[in-house]
mmCIF file of C-alpha atoms in Angstrom:
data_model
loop_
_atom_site.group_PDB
_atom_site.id
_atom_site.type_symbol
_atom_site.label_atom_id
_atom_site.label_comp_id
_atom_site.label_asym_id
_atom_site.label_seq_id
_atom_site.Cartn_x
_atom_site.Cartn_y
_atom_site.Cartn_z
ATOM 1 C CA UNK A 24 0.000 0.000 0.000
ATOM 2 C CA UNK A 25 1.270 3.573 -1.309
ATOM 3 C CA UNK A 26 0.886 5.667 2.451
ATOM 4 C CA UNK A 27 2.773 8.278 0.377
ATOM 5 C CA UNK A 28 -0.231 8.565 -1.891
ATOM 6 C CA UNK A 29 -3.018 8.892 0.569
ATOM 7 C CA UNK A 30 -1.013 11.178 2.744
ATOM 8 C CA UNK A 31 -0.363 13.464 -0.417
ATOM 9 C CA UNK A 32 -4.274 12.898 -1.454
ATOM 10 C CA UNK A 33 -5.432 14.010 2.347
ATOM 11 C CA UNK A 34 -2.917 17.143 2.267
ATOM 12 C CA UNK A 35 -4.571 18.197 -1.262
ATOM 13 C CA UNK A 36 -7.699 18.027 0.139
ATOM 14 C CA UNK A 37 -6.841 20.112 3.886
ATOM 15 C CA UNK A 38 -5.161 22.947 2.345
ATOM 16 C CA UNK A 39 -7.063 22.861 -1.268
ATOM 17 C CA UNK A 40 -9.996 25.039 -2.474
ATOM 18 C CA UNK A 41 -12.637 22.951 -0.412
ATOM 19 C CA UNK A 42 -10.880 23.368 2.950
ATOM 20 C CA UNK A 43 -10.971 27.333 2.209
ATOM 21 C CA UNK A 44 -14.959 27.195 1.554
ATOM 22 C CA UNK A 45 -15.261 25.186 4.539
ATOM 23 C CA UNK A 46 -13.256 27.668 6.864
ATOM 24 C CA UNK A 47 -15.212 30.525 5.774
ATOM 25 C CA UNK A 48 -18.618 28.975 6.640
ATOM 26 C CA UNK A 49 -17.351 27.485 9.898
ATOM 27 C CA UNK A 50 -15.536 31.170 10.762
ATOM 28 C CA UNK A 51 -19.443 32.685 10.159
ATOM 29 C CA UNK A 52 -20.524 30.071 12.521
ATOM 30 C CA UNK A 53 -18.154 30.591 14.920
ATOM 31 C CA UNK A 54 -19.350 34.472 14.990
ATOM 32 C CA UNK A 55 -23.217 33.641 15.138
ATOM 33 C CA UNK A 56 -22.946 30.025 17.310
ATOM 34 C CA UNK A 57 -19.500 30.314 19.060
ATOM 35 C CA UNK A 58 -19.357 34.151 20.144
ATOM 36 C CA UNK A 59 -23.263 34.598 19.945
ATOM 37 C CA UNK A 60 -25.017 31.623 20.832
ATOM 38 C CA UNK A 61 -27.123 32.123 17.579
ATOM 39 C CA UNK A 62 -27.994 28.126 16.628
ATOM 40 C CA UNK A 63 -27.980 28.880 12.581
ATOM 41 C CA UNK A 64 -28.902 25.465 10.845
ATOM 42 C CA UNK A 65 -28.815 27.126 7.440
ATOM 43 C CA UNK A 66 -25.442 28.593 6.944
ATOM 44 C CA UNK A 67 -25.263 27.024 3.882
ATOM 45 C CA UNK A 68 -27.997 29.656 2.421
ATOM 46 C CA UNK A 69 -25.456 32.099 2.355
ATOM 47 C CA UNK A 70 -23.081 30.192 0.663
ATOM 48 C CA UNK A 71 -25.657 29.849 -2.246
ATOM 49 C CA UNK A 72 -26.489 32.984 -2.369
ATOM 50 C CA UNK A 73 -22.848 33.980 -2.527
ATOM 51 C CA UNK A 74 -21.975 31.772 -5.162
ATOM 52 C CA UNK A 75 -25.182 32.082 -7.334
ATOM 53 C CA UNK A 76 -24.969 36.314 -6.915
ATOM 54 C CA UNK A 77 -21.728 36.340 -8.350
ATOM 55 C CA UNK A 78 -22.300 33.511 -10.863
ATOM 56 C CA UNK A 79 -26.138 34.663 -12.531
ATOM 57 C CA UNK A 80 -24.706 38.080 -12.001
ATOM 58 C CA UNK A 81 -22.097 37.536 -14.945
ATOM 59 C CA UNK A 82 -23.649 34.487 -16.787
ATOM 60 C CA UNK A 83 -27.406 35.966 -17.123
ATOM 61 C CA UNK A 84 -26.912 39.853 -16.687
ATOM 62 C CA UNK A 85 -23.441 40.143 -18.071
ATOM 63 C CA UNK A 86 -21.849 42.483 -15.323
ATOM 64 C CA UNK A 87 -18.101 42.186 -14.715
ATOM 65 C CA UNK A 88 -17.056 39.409 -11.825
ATOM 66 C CA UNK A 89 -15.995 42.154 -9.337
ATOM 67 C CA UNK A 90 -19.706 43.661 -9.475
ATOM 68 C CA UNK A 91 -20.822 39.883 -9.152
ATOM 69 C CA UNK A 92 -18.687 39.430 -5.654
ATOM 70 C CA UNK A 93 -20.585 42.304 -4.489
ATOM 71 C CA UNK A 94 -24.170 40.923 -5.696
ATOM 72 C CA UNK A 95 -23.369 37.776 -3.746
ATOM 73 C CA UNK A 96 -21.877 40.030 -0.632
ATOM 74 C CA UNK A 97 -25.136 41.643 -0.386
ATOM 75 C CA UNK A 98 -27.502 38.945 -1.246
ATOM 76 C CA UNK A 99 -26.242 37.410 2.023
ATOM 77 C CA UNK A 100 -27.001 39.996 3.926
ATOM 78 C CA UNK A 101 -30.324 40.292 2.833
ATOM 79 C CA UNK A 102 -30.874 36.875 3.822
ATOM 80 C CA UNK A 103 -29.727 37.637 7.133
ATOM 81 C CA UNK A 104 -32.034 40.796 7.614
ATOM 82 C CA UNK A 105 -34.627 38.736 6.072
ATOM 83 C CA UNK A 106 -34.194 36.138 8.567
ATOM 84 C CA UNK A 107 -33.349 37.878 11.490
ATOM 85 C CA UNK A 108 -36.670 40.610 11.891
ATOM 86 C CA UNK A 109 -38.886 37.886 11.782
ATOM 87 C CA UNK A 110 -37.348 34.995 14.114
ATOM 88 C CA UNK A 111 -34.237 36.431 16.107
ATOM 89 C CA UNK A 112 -36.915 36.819 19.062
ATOM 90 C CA UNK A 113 -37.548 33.019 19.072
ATOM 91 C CA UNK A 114 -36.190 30.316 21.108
ATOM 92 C CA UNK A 115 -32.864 29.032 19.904
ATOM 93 C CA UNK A 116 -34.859 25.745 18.333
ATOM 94 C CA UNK A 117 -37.443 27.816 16.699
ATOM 95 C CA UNK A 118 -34.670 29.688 15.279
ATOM 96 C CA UNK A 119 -32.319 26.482 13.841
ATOM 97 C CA UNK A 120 -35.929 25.308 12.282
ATOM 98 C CA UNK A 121 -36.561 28.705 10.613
ATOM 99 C CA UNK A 122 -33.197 28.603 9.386
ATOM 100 C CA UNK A 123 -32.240 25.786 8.152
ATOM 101 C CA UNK A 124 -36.035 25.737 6.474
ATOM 102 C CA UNK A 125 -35.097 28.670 4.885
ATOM 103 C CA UNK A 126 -31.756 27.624 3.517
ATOM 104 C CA UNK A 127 -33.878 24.794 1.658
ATOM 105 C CA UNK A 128 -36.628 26.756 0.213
ATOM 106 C CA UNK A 129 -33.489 29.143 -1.377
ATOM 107 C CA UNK A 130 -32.156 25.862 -2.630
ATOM 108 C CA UNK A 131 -35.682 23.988 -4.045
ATOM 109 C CA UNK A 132 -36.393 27.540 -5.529
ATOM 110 C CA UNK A 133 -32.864 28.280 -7.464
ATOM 111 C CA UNK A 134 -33.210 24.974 -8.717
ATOM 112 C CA UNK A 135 -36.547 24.777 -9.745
ATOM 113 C CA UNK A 136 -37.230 24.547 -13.566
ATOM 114 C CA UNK A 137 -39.215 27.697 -13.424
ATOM 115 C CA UNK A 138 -35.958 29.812 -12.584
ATOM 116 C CA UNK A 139 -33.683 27.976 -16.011
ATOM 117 C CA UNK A 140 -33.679 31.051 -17.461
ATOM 118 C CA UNK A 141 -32.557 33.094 -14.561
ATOM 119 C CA UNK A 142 -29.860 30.528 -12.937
ATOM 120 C CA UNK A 143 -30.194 27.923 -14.907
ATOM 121 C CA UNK A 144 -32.338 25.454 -12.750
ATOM 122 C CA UNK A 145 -31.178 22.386 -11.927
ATOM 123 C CA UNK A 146 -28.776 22.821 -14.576
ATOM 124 C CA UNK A 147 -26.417 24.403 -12.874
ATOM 125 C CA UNK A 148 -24.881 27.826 -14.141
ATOM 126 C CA UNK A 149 -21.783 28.629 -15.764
ATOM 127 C CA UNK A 150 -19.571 31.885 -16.094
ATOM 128 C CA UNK A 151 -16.511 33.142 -17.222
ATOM 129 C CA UNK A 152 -14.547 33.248 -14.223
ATOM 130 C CA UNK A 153 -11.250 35.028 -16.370
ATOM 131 C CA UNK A 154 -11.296 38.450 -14.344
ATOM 132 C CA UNK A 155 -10.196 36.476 -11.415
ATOM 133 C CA UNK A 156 -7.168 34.519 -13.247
ATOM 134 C CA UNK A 157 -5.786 37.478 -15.299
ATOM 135 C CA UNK A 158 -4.581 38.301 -11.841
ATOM 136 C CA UNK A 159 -2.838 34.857 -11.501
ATOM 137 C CA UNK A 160 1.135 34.994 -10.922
ATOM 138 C CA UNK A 161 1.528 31.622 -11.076
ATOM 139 C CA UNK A 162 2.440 30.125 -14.619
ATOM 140 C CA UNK A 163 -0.501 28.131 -15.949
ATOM 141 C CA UNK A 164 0.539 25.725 -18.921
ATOM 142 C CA UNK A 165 0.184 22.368 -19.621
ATOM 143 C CA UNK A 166 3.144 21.492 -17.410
ATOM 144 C CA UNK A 167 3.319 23.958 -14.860
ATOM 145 C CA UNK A 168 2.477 21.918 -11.291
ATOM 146 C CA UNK A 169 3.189 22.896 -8.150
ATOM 147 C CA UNK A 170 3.714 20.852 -5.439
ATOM 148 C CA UNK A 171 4.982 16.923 -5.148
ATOM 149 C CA UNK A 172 3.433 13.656 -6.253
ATOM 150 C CA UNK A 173 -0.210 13.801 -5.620
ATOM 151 C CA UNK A 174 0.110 17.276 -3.609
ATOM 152 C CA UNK A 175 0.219 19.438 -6.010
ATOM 153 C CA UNK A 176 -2.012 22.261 -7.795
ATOM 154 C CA UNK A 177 -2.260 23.827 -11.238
ATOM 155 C CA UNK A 178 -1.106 27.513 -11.246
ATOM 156 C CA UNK A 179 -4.981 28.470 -11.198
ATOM 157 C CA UNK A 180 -5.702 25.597 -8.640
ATOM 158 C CA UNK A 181 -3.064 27.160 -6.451
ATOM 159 C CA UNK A 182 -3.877 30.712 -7.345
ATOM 160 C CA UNK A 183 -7.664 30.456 -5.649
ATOM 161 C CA UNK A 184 -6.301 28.442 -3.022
ATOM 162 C CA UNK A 185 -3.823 31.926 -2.309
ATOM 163 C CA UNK A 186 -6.520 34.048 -2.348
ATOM 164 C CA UNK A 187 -8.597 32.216 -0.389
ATOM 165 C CA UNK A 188 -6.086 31.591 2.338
ATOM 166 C CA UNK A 189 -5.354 34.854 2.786
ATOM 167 C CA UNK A 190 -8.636 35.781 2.871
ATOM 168 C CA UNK A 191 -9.298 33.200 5.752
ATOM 169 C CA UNK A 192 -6.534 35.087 7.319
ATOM 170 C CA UNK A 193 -7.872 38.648 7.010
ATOM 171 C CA UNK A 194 -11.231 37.355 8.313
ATOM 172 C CA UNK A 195 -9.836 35.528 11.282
ATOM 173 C CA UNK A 196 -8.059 38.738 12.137
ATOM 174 C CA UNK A 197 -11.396 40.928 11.506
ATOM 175 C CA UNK A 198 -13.310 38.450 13.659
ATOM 176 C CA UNK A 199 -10.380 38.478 16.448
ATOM 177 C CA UNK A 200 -10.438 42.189 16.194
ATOM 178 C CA UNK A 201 -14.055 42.653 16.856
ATOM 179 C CA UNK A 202 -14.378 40.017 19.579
ATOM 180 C CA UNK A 203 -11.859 41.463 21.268
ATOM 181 C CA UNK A 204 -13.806 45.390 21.471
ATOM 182 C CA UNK A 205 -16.403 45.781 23.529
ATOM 183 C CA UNK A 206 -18.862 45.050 20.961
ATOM 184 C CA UNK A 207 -17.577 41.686 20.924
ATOM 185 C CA UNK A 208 -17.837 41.791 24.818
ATOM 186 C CA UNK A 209 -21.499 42.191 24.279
ATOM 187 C CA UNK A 210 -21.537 39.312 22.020
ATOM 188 C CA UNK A 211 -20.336 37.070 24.714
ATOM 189 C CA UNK A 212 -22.518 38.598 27.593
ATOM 190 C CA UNK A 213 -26.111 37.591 25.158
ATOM 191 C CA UNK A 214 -24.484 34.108 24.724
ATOM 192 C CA UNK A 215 -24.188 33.773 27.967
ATOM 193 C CA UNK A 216 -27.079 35.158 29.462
ATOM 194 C CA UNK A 217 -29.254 37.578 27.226
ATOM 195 C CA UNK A 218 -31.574 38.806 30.029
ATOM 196 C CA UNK A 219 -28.400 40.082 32.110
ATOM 197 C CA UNK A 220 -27.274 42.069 28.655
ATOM 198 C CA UNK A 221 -30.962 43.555 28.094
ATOM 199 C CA UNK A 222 -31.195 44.874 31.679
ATOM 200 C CA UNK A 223 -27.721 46.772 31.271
ATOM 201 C CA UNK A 224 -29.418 47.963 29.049
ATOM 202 C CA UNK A 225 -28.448 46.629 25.621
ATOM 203 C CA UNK A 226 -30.413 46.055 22.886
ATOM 204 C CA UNK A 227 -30.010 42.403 22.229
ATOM 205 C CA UNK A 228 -32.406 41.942 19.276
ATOM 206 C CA UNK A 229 -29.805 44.826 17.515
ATOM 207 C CA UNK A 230 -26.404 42.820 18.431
ATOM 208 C CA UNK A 231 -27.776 39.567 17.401
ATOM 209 C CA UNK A 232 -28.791 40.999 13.356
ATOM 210 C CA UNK A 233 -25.446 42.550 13.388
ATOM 211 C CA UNK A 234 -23.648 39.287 14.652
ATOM 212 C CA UNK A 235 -26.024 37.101 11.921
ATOM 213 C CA UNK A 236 -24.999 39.932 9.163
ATOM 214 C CA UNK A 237 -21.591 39.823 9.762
ATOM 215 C CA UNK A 238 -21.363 35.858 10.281
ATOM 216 C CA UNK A 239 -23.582 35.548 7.066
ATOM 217 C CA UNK A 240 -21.249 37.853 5.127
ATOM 218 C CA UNK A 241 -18.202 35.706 5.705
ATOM 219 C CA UNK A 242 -20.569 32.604 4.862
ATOM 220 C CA UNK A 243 -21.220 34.424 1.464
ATOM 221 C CA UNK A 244 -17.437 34.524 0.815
ATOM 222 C CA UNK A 245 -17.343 31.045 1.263
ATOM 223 C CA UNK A 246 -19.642 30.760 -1.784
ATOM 224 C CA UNK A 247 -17.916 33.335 -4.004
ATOM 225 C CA UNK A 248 -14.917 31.152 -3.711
ATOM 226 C CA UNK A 249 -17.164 28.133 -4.463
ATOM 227 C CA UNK A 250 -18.209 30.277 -7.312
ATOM 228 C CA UNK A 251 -14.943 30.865 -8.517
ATOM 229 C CA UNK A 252 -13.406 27.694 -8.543
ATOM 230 C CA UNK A 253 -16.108 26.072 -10.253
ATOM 231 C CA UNK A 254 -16.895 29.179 -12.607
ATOM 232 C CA UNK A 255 -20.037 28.310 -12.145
ATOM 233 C CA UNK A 256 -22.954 27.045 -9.398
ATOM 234 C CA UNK A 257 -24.818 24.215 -9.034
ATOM 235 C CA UNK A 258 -28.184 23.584 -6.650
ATOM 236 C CA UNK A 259 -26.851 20.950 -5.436
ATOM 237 C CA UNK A 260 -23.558 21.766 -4.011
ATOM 238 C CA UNK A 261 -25.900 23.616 -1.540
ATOM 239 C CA UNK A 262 -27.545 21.106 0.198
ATOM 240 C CA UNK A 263 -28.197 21.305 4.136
ATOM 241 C CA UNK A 264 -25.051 18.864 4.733
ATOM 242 C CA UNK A 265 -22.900 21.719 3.820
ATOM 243 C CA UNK A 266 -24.045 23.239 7.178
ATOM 244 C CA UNK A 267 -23.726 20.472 9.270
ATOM 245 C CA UNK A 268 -20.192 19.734 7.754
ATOM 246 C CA UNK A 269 -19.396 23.708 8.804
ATOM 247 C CA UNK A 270 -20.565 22.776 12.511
ATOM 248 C CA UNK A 271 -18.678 19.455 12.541
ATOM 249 C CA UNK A 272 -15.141 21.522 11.438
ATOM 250 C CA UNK A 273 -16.378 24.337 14.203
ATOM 251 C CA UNK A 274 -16.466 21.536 16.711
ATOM 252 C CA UNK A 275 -13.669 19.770 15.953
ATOM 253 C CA UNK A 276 -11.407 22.876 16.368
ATOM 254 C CA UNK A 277 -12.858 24.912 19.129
ATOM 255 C CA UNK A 278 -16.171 27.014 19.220
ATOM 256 C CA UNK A 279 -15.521 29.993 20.504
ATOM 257 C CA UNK A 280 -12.051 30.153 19.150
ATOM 258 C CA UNK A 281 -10.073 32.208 16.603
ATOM 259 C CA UNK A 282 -8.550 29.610 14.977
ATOM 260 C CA UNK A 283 -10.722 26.772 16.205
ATOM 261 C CA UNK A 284 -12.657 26.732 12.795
ATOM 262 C CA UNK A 285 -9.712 26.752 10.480
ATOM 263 C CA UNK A 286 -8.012 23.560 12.005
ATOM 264 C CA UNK A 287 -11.204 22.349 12.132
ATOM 265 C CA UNK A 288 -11.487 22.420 8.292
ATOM 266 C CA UNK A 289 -8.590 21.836 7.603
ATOM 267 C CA UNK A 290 -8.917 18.634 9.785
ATOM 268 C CA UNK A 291 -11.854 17.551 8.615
ATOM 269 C CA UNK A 292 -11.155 17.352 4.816
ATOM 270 C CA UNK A 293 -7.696 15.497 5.848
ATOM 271 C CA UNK A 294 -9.518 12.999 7.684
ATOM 272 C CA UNK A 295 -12.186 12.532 4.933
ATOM 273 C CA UNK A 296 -9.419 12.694 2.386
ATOM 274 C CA UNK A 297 -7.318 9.807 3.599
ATOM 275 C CA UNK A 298 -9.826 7.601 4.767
ATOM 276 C CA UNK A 299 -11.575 7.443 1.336
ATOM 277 C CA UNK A 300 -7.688 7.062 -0.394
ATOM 278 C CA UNK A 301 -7.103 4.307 2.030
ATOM 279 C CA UNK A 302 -10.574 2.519 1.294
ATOM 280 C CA UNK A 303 -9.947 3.038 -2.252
ATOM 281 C CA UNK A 304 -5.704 1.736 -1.775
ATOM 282 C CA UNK A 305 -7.275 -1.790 -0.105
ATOM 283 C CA UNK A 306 -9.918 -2.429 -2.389
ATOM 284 C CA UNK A 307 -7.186 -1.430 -5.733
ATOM 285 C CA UNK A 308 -4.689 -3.826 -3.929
ATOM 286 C CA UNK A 309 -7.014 -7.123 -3.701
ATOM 287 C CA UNK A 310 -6.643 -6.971 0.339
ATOM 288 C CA UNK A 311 -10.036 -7.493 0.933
ATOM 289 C CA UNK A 312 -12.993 -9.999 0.154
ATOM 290 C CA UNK A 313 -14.736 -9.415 -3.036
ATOM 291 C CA UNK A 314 -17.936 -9.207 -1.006
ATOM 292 C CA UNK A 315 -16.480 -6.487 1.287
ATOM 293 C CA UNK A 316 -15.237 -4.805 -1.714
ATOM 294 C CA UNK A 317 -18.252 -5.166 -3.613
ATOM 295 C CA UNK A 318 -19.952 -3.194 -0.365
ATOM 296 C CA UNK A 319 -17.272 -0.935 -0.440
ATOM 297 C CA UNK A 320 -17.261 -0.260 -3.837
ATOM 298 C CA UNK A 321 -18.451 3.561 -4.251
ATOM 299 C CA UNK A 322 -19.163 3.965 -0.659
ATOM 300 C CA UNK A 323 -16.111 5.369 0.558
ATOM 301 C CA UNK A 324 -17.336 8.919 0.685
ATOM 302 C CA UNK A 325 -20.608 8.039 2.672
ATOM 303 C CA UNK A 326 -17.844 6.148 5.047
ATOM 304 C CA UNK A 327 -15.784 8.609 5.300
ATOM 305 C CA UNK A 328 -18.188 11.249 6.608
ATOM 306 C CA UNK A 329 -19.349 8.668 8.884
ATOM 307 C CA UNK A 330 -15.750 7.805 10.191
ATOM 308 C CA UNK A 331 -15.604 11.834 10.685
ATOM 309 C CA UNK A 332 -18.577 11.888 12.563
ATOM 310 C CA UNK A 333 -17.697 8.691 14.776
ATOM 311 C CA UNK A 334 -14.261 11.026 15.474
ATOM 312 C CA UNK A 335 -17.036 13.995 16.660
ATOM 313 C CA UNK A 336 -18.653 12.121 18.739
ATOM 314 C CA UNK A 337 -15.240 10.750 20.287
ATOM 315 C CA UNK A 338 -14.506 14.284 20.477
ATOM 316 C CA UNK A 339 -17.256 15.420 21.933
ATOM 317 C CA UNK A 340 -17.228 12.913 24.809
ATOM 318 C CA UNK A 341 -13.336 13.193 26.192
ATOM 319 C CA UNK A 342 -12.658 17.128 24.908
ATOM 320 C CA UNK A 343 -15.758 18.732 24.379
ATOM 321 C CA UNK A 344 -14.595 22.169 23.806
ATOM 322 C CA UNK A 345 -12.711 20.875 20.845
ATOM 323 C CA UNK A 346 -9.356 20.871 20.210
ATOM 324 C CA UNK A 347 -8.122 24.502 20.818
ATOM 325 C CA UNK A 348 -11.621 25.416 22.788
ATOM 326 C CA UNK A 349 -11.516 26.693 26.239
ATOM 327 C CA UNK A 350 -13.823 24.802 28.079
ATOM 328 C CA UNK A 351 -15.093 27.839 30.159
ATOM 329 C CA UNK A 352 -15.941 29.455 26.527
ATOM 330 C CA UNK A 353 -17.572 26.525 25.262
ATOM 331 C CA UNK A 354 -21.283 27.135 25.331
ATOM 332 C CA UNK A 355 -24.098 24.596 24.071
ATOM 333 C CA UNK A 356 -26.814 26.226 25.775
ATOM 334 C CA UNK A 357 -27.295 28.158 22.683
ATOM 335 C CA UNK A 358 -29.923 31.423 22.936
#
């Protein structure tokens, strides 16, 4: 068995364009669950509407990409205001139904054959992405790789996955930045007791849609970068997994953290990564029964995600606050 394989396959996959995506939505989490106590169930709304603003923006109404970013930028936070007047006043349950209910309908109605001629339906839609890689540095031809054996990128494969790292950067830094003022203080004192904020005289409802805005914004980028890499959207990429996939790499780093959700990502697709290359390395090397590799045959993503989710649980029940959490900031008692 090649180990050198799936540990090059695994390291593609934690520091590649998916692990970005993933840290964005789990950072937006982290500001609406982690800091907030917000339970969001439908982060994964904002990624679509991030990637399909900036993709139907350029593929159906012909504006440039960079006016695109900034349709999908503000699409997510209308989703947020739209969400958060109605149902930011309900019990934390109420408000993961709501949500993640939402997140759907966005989905089912993007999708729908009735919107083909507007985003393409459950066709998917495509754009011309070439803005973005004009910019490129890196050296692009048919034999330009970076990297070694199976980690490595193409010079546009590694130029999103530069952008997108350093924008995962930039936001941790915003998000550390504003957690740290007092506005971020006030964050903390809703998640922790909301009643105690409102008779200090805070207005609660006020810090929560700015908390859901902001968190929703960053889960927008998430989507542009989807968008980007893809040149293109598709329905369903967007399906309420995505979410739960966010909260697993959340969980696994550290709610409540500044970095928790970006090891948590970056963790997460590893794990996923290498289990499905080592599924796929016995059943290409004849080490297992046919039967079991009949089973296994085509499986190995579902048993991946289920491996990851057997290491939640694990987590969950010996470190709780994740990896990097501080149990005393850990808060399930979500609000």
């Amino acid at each position: 068995m090649d180990f050198d394989i799936i540990f090059g396959n695994a390291a593609r996959a934690a520091f590649g364009p998916e692990a970005v995506i993933l840290a964005l939505a789990a950072i937006g989490l982290n500001v609406h669950f982690g800091f907030t106590g917000l339970l969001n169930m439908g982060q994964v709304g904002f990624l679509l509407l991030g990637a399909y603003g900036t993709s139907v923006s350029v593929a159906t109404f012909g504006w440039s990409l960079w006016v695109g970013i900034l349709v999908g930028l503000v699409l997510s936070v209308a989703l947020a205001v739209a969400l958060g007047f109605p149902t930011l006043r309900l019990h934390a349950v109420m408000f993961a139904i709501v949500t993640v209910a939402a997140a759907e309908i966005i989905r089912i109605l993007i999708g729908s054959t009735d919107a083909i001629g507007l985003t393409g339906g459950p066709l998917s839609v495509s754009f011309d992405a070439g803005a973005f890689y004009d910019l490129n540095p890196y050296p692009d031809g048919p034999n330009d790789r970076y990297g070694i054996g199976t980690f490595e990128f193409t010079g546009q494969q590694l130029w999103v996955i530069t952008v997108g790292w350093v924008l995962v950067a930039l936001v941790c830094l915003a998000v550390f930045l504003l957690v740290r003022s007092p506005w971020g203080r006030v964050l903390k004192s809703i998640r922790e007791d909301q009643d105690a904020a409102r008779s200090l005289g805070k207005n609660v409802f006020s810090y929560k849609m700015q908390a859901l805005i902001i968190g929703g914004v960053i889960g927008g980028m998430g989507g542009v970068i989807d968008a980007i890499k893809t040149s293109g959207a598709d329905p369903n990429g967007f399906r309420p997994q995505v979410t739960f996939f966010a909260y697993t790499a959340l969980l696994l780093g550290g709610a409540a953290t500044y970095v928790g959700p970006v090891l948590g990502a970056v963790l997460f697709w590893f794990l996923r990564e290498w289990i499905e290359s080592f599924l796929r390395q016995l059943s290409a090397e004849a080490w297992l029964p046919s039967a079991v590799a009949e089973f296994l045959d085509g499986a190995e993503g579902v048993i991946s995600v289920a491996m990851v989710g057997l290491s939640l649980v694990l987590l969950m029940l010996f470190r709780p606050q994740g990896i990097t959490g501080n149990r005393t900031e850990m808060q399930l008692d979500a609000r």
